[in-house]
PDB file of C-alpha atoms in Angstrom:
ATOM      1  CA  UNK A   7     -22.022  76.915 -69.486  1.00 47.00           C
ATOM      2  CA  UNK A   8     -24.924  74.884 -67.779  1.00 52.00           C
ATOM      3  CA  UNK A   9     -24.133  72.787 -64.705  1.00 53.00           C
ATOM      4  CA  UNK A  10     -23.984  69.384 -65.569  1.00 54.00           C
ATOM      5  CA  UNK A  11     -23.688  67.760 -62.234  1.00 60.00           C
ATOM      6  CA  UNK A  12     -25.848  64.652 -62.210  1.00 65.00           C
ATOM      7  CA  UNK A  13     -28.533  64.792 -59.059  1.00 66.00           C
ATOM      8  CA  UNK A  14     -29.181  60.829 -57.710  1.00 84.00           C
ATOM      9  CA  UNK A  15     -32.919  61.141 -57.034  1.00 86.00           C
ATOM     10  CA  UNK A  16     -32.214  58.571 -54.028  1.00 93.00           C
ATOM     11  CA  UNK A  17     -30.355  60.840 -52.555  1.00 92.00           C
ATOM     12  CA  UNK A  18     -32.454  63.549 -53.032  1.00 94.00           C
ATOM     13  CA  UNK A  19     -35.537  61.497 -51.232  1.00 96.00           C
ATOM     14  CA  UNK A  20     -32.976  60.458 -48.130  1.00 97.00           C
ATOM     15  CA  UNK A  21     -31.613  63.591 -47.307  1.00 97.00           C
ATOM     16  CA  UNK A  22     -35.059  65.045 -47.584  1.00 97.00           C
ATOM     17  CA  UNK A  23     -36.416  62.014 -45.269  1.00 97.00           C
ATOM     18  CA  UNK A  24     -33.765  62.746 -42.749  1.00 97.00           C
ATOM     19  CA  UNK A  25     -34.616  67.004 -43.156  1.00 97.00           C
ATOM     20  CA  UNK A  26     -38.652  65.943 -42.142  1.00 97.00           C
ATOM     21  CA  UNK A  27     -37.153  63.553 -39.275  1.00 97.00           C
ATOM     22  CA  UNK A  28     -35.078  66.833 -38.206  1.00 97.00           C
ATOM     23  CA  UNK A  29     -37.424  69.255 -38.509  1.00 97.00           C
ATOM     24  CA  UNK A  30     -39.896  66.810 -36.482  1.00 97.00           C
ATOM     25  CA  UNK A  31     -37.154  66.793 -33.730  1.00 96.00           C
ATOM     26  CA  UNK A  32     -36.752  70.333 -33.691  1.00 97.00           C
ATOM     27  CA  UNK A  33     -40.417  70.802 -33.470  1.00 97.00           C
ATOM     28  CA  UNK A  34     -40.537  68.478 -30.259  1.00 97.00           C
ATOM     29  CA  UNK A  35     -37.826  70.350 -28.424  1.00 96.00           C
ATOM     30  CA  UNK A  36     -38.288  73.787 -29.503  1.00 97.00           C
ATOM     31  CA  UNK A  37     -35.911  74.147 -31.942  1.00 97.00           C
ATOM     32  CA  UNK A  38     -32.318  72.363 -32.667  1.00 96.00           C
ATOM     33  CA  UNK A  39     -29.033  72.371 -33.926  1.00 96.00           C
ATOM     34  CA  UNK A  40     -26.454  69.918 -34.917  1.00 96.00           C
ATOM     35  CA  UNK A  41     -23.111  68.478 -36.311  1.00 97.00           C
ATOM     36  CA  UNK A  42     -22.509  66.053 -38.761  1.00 97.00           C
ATOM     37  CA  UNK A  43     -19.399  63.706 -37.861  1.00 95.00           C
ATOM     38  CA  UNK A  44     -17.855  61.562 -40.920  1.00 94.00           C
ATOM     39  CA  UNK A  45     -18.272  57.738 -39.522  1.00 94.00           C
ATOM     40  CA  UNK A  46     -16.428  56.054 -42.352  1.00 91.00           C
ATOM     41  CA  UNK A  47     -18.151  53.602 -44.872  1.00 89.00           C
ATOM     42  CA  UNK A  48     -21.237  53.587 -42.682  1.00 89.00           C
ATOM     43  CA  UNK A  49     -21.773  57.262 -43.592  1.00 95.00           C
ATOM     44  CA  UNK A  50     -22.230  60.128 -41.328  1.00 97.00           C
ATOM     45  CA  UNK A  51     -23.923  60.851 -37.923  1.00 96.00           C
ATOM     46  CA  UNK A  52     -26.274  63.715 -37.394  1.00 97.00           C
ATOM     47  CA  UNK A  53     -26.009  64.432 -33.883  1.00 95.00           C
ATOM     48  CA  UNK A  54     -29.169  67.152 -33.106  1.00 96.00           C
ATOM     49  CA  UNK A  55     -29.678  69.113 -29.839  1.00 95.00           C
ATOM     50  CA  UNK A  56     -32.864  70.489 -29.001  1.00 95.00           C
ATOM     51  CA  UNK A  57     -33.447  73.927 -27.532  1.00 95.00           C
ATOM     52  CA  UNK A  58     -34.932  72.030 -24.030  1.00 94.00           C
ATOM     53  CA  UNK A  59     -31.435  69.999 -24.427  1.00 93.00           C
ATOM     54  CA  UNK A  60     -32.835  66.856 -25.209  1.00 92.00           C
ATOM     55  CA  UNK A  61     -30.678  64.926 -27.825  1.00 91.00           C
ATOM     56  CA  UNK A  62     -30.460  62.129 -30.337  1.00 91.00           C
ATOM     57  CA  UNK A  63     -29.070  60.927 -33.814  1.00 92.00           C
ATOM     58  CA  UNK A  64     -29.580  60.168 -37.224  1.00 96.00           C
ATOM     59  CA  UNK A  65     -27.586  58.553 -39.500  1.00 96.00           C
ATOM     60  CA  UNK A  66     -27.005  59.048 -43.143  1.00 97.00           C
ATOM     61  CA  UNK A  67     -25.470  57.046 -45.711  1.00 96.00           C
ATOM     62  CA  UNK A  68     -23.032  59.599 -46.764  1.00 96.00           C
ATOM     63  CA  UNK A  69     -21.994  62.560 -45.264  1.00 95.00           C
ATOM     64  CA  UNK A  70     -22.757  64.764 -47.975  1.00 95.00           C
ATOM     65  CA  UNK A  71     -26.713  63.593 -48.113  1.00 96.00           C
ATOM     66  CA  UNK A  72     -26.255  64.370 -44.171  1.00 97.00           C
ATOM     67  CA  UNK A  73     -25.150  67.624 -45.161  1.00 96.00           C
ATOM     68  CA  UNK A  74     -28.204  68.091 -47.571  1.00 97.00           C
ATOM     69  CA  UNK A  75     -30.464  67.050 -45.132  1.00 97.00           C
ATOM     70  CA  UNK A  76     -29.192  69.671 -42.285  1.00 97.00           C
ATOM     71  CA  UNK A  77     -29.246  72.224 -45.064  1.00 97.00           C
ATOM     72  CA  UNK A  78     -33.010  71.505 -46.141  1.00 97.00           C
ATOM     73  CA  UNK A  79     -33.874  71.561 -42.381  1.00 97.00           C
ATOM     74  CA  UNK A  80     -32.725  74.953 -41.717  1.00 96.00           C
ATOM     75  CA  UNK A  81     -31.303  74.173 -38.492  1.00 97.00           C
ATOM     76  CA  UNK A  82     -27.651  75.829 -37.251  1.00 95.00           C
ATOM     77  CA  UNK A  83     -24.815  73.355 -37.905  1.00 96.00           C
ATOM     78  CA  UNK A  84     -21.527  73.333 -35.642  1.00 95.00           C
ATOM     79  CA  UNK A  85     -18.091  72.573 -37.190  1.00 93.00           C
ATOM     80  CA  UNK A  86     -17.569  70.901 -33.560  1.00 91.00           C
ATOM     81  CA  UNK A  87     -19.378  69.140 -30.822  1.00 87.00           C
ATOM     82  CA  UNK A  88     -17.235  70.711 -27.998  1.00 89.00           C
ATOM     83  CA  UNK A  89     -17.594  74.111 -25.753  1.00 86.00           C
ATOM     84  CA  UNK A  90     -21.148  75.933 -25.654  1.00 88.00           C
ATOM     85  CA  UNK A  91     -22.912  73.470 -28.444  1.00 87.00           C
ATOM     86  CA  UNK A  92     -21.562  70.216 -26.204  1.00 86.00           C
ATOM     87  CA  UNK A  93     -22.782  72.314 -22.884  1.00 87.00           C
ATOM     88  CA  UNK A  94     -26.694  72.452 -23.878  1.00 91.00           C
ATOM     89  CA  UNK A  95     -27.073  68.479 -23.861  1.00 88.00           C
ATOM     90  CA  UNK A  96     -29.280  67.595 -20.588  1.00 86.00           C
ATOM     91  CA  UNK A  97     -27.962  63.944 -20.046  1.00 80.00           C
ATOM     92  CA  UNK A  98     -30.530  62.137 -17.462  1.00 77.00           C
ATOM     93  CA  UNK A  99     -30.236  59.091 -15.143  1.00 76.00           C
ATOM     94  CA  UNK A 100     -29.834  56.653 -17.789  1.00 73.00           C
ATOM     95  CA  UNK A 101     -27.426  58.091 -19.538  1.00 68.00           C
ATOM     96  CA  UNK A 102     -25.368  58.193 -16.181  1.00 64.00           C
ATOM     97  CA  UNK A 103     -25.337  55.148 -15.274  1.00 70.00           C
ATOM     98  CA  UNK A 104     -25.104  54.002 -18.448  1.00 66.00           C
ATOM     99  CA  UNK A 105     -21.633  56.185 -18.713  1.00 64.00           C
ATOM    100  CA  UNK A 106     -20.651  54.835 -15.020  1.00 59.00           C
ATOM    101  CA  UNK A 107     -21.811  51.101 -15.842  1.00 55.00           C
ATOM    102  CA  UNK A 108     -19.001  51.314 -18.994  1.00 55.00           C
ATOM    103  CA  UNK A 109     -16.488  53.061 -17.096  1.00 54.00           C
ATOM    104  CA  UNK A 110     -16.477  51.707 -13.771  1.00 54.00           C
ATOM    105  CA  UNK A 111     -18.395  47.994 -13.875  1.00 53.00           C
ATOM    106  CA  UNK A 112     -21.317  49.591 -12.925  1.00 51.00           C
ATOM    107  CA  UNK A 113     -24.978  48.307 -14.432  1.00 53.00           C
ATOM    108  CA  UNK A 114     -24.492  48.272 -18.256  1.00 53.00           C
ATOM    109  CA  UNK A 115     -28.674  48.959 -18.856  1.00 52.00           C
ATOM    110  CA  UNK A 116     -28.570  46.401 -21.730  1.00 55.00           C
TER     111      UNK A 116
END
């Protein structure tokens, strides 16, 4: 029997905008991987880690066009941001004293 499953052509063009914004990411830091985290009705993050450890995010409007999007991009995807994967961010001043100005009333950067 033929597969019947209807294919939104909306999605289709997001998840393959956010695979051309990952694969642009990974090109800029010598390669990448990721993990998508569910964030409720807003969607899903795509948190990507480049091979320099240089980081960011992207976020989808569902988490299975974020999986689509990883998928089409080819990079490796972790079931969880925690041990070795977590390790290879390279956080830099900003982000510490970002961290420090939240936890301990230091400078909040804003």
């Amino acid at each position: 029997m033929a597969d019947t499953q209807q294919v939104d052509p909306k999605a289709e063009q997001k998840a393959a905008r956010l695979a051309k914004q990952i694969n642009g990411f990974a090109k800029a830091h010598g390669g990448a991987e990721g993990h998508v985290a569910y964030i409720g009705q807003r969607g899903a993050r795509i948190v990507l880690v480049g091979a320099d450890g240089g980081w960011g995010d992207l976020v989808a409007p569902t988490h299975e066009i974020a999986l689509k999007a990883v998928e089409k991009s080819g990079i490796t995807v972790h079931e969880d941001f925690d041990g070795e994967f977590a390790a290879k961010v390279r956080t830099g001043p900003y982000e510490w004293s970002r961290m420090a100005g939240i936890q301990i009333g230091g400078p909040s950067n804003d």
